[in-house]
mmCIF file with all atom_site columns, C-alpha atoms in Angstrom:
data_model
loop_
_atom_site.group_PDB
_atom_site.id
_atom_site.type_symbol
_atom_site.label_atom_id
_atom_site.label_alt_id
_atom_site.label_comp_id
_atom_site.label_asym_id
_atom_site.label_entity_id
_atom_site.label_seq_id
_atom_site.pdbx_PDB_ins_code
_atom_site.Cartn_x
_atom_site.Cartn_y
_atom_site.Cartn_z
_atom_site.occupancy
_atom_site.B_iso_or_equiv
_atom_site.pdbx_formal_charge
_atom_site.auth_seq_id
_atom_site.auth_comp_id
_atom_site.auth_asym_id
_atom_site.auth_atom_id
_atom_site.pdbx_PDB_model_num
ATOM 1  C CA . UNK Q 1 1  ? -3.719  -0.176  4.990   1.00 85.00 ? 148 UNK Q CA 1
ATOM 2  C CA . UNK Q 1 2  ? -0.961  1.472   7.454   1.00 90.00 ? 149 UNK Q CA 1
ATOM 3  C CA . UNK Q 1 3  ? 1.251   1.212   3.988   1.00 92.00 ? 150 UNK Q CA 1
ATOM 4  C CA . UNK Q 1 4  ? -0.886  2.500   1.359   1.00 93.00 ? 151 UNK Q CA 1
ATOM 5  C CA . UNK Q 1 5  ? -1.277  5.100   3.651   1.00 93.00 ? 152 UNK Q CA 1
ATOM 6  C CA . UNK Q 1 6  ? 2.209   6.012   4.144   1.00 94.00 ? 153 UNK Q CA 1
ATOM 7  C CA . UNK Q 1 7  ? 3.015   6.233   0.703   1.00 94.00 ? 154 UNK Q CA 1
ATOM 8  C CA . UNK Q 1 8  ? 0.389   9.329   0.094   1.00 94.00 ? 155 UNK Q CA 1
ATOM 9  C CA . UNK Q 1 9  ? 1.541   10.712  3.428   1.00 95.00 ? 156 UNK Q CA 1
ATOM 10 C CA . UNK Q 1 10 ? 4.868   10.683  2.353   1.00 94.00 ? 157 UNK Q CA 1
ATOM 11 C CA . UNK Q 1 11 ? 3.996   12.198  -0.943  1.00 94.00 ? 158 UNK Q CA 1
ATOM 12 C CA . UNK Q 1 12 ? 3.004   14.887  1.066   1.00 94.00 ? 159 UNK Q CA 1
ATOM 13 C CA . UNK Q 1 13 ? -1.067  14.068  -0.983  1.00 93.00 ? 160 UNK Q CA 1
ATOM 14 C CA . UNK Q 1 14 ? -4.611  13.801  -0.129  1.00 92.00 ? 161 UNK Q CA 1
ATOM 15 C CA . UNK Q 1 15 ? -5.530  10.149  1.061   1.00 93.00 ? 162 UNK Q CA 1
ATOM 16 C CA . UNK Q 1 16 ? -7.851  10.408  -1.555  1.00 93.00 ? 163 UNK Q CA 1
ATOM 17 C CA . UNK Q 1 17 ? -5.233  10.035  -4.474  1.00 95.00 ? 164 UNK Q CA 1
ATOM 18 C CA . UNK Q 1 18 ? -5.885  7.313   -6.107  1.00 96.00 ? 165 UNK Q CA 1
ATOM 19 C CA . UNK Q 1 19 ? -2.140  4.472   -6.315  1.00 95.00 ? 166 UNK Q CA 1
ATOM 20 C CA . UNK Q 1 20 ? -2.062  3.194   -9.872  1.00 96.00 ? 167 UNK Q CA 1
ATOM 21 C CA . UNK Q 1 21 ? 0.019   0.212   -8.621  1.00 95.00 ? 168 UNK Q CA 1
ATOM 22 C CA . UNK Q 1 22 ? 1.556   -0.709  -5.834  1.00 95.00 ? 169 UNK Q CA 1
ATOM 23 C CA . UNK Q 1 23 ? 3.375   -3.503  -4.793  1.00 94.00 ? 170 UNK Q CA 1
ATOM 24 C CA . UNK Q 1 24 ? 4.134   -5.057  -1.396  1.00 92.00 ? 171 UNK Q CA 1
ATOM 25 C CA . UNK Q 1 25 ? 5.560   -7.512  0.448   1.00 91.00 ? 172 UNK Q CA 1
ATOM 26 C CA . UNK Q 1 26 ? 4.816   -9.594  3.929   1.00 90.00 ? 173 UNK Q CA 1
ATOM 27 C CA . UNK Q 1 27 ? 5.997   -12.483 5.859   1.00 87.00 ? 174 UNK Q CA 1
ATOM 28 C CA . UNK Q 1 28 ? 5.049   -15.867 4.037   1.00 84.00 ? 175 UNK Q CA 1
ATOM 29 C CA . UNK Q 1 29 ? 2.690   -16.468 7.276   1.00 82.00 ? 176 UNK Q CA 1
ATOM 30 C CA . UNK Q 1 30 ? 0.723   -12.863 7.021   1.00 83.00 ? 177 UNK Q CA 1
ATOM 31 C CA . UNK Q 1 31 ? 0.163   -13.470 3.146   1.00 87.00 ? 178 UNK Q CA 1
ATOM 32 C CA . UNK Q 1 32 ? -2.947  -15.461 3.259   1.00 86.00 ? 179 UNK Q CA 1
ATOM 33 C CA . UNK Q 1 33 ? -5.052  -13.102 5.691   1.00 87.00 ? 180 UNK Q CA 1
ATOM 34 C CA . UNK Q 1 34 ? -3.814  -10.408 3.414   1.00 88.00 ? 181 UNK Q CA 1
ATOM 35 C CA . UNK Q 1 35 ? -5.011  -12.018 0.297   1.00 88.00 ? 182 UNK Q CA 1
ATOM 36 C CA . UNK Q 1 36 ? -8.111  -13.476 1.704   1.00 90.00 ? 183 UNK Q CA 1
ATOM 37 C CA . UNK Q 1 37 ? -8.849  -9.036  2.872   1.00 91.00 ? 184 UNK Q CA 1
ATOM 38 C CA . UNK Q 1 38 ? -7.517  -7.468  -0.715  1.00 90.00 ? 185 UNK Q CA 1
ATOM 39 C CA . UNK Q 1 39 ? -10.049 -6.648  -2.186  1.00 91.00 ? 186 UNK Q CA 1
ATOM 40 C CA . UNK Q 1 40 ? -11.179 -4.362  0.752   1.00 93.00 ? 187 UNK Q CA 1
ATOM 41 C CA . UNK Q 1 41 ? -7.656  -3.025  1.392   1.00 92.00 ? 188 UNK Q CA 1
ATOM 42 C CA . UNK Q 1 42 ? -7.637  -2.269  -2.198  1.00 93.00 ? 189 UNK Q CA 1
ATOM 43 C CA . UNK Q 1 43 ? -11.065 -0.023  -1.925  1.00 94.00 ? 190 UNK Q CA 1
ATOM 44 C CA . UNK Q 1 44 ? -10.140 1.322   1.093   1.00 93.00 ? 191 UNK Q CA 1
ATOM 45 C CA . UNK Q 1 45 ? -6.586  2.486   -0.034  1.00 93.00 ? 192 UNK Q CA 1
ATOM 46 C CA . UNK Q 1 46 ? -8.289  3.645   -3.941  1.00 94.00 ? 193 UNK Q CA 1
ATOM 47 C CA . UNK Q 1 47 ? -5.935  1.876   -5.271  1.00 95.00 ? 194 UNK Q CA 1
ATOM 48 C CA . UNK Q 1 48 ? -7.465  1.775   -9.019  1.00 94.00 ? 195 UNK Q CA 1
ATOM 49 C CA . UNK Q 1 49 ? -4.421  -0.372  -10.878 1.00 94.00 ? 196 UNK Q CA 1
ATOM 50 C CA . UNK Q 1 50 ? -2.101  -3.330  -10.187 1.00 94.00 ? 197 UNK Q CA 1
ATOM 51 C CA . UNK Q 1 51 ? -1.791  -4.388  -6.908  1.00 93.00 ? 198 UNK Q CA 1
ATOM 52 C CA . UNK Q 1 52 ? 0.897   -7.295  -6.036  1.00 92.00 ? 199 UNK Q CA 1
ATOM 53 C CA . UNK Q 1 53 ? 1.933   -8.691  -3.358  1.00 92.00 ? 200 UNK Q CA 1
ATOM 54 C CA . UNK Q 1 54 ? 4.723   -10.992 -2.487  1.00 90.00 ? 201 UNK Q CA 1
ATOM 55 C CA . UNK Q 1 55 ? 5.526   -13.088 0.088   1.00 90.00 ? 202 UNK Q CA 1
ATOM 56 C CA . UNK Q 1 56 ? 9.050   -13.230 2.162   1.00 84.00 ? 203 UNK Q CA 1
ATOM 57 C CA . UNK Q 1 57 ? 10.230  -16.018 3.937   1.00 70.00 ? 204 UNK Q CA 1
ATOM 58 C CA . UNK Q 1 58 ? 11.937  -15.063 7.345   1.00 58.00 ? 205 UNK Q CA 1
ATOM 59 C CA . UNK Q 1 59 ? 15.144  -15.723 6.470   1.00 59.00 ? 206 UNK Q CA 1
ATOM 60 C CA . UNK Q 1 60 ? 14.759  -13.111 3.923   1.00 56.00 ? 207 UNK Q CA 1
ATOM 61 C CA . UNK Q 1 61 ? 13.444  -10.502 6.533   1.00 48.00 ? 208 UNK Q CA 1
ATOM 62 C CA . UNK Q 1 62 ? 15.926  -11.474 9.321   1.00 50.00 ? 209 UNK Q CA 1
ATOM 63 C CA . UNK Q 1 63 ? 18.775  -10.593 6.259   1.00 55.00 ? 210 UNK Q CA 1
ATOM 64 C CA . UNK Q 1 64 ? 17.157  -7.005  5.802   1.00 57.00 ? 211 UNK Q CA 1
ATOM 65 C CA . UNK Q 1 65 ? 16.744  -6.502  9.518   1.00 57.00 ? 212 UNK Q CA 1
ATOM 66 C CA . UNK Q 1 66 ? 13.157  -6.186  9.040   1.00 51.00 ? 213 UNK Q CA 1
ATOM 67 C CA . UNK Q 1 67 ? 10.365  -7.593  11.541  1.00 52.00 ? 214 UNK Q CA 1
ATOM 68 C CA . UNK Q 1 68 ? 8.799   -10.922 10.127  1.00 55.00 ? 215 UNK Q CA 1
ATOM 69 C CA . UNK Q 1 69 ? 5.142   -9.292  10.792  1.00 61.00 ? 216 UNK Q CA 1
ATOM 70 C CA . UNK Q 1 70 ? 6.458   -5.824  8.595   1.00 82.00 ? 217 UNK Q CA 1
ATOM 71 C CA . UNK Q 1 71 ? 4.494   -5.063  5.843   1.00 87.00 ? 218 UNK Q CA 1
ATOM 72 C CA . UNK Q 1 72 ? 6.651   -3.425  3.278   1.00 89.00 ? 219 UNK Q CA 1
ATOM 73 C CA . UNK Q 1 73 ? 6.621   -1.347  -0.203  1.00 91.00 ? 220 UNK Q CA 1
ATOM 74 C CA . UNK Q 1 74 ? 8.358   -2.630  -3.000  1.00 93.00 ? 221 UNK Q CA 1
ATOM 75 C CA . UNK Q 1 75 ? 6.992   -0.009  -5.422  1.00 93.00 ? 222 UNK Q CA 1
ATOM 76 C CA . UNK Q 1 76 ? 4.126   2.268   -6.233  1.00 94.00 ? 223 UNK Q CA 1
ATOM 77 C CA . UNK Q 1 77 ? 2.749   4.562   -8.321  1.00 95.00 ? 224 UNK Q CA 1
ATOM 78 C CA . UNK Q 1 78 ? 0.332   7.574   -7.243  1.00 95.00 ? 225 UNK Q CA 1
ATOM 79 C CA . UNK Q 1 79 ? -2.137  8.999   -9.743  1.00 94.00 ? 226 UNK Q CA 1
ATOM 80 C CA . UNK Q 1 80 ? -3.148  12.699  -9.917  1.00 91.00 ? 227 UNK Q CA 1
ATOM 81 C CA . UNK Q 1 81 ? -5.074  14.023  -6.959  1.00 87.00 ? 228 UNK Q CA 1
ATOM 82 C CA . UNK Q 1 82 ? -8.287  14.911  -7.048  1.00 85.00 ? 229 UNK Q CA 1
ATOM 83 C CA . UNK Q 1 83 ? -9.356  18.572  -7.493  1.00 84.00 ? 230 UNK Q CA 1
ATOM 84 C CA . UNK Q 1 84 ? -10.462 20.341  -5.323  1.00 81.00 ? 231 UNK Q CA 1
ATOM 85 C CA . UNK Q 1 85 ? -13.960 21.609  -4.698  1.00 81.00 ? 232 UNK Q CA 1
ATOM 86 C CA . UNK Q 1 86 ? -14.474 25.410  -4.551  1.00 81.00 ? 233 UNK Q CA 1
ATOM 87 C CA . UNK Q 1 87 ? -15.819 26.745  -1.925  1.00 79.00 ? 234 UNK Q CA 1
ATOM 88 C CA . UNK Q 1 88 ? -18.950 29.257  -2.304  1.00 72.00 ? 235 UNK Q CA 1
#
């Protein structure tokens, strides 16, 4: 969640923007808990299109200086954010 999130914060967009696609990676150890939870990360982030996610083994994080436990963003997409409501 603490990625998905980033991305829209970084984007300088409302965290209700839906991501058309998005794709992450994790340590080979942290993939399972994340797959077995996607479905709800996917809800809770709105993220309405592809969503992939690939495991690293720690000799791949160790090379890229990265902590084994990191979640990371390969690529993602945003979609338009929603209008806003005028206020009466």
């Amino acid at each position: 969640m603490e990625q998905l999130r980033k991305i829209k914060s970084e984007a300088k967009v409302s965290m209700k923007t839906p991501i058309l696609s998005v794709a992450l990676s994790a340590a080979s150890e942290g993939v399972e808990a994340i797959h077995a939870a996607l479905g709800d990360i996917a809800q809770a982030g709105r993220v309405v299109g592809k969503f992939d996610l690939v495991a690293k083994h720690a000799e791949e994080s160790a090379a890229e200086g990265t902590p084994e436990t990191e979640v990371a963003v390969e690529a993602s997409e945003l979609g338009e954010p929603p209008a806003k409501k005028p206020k009466h």
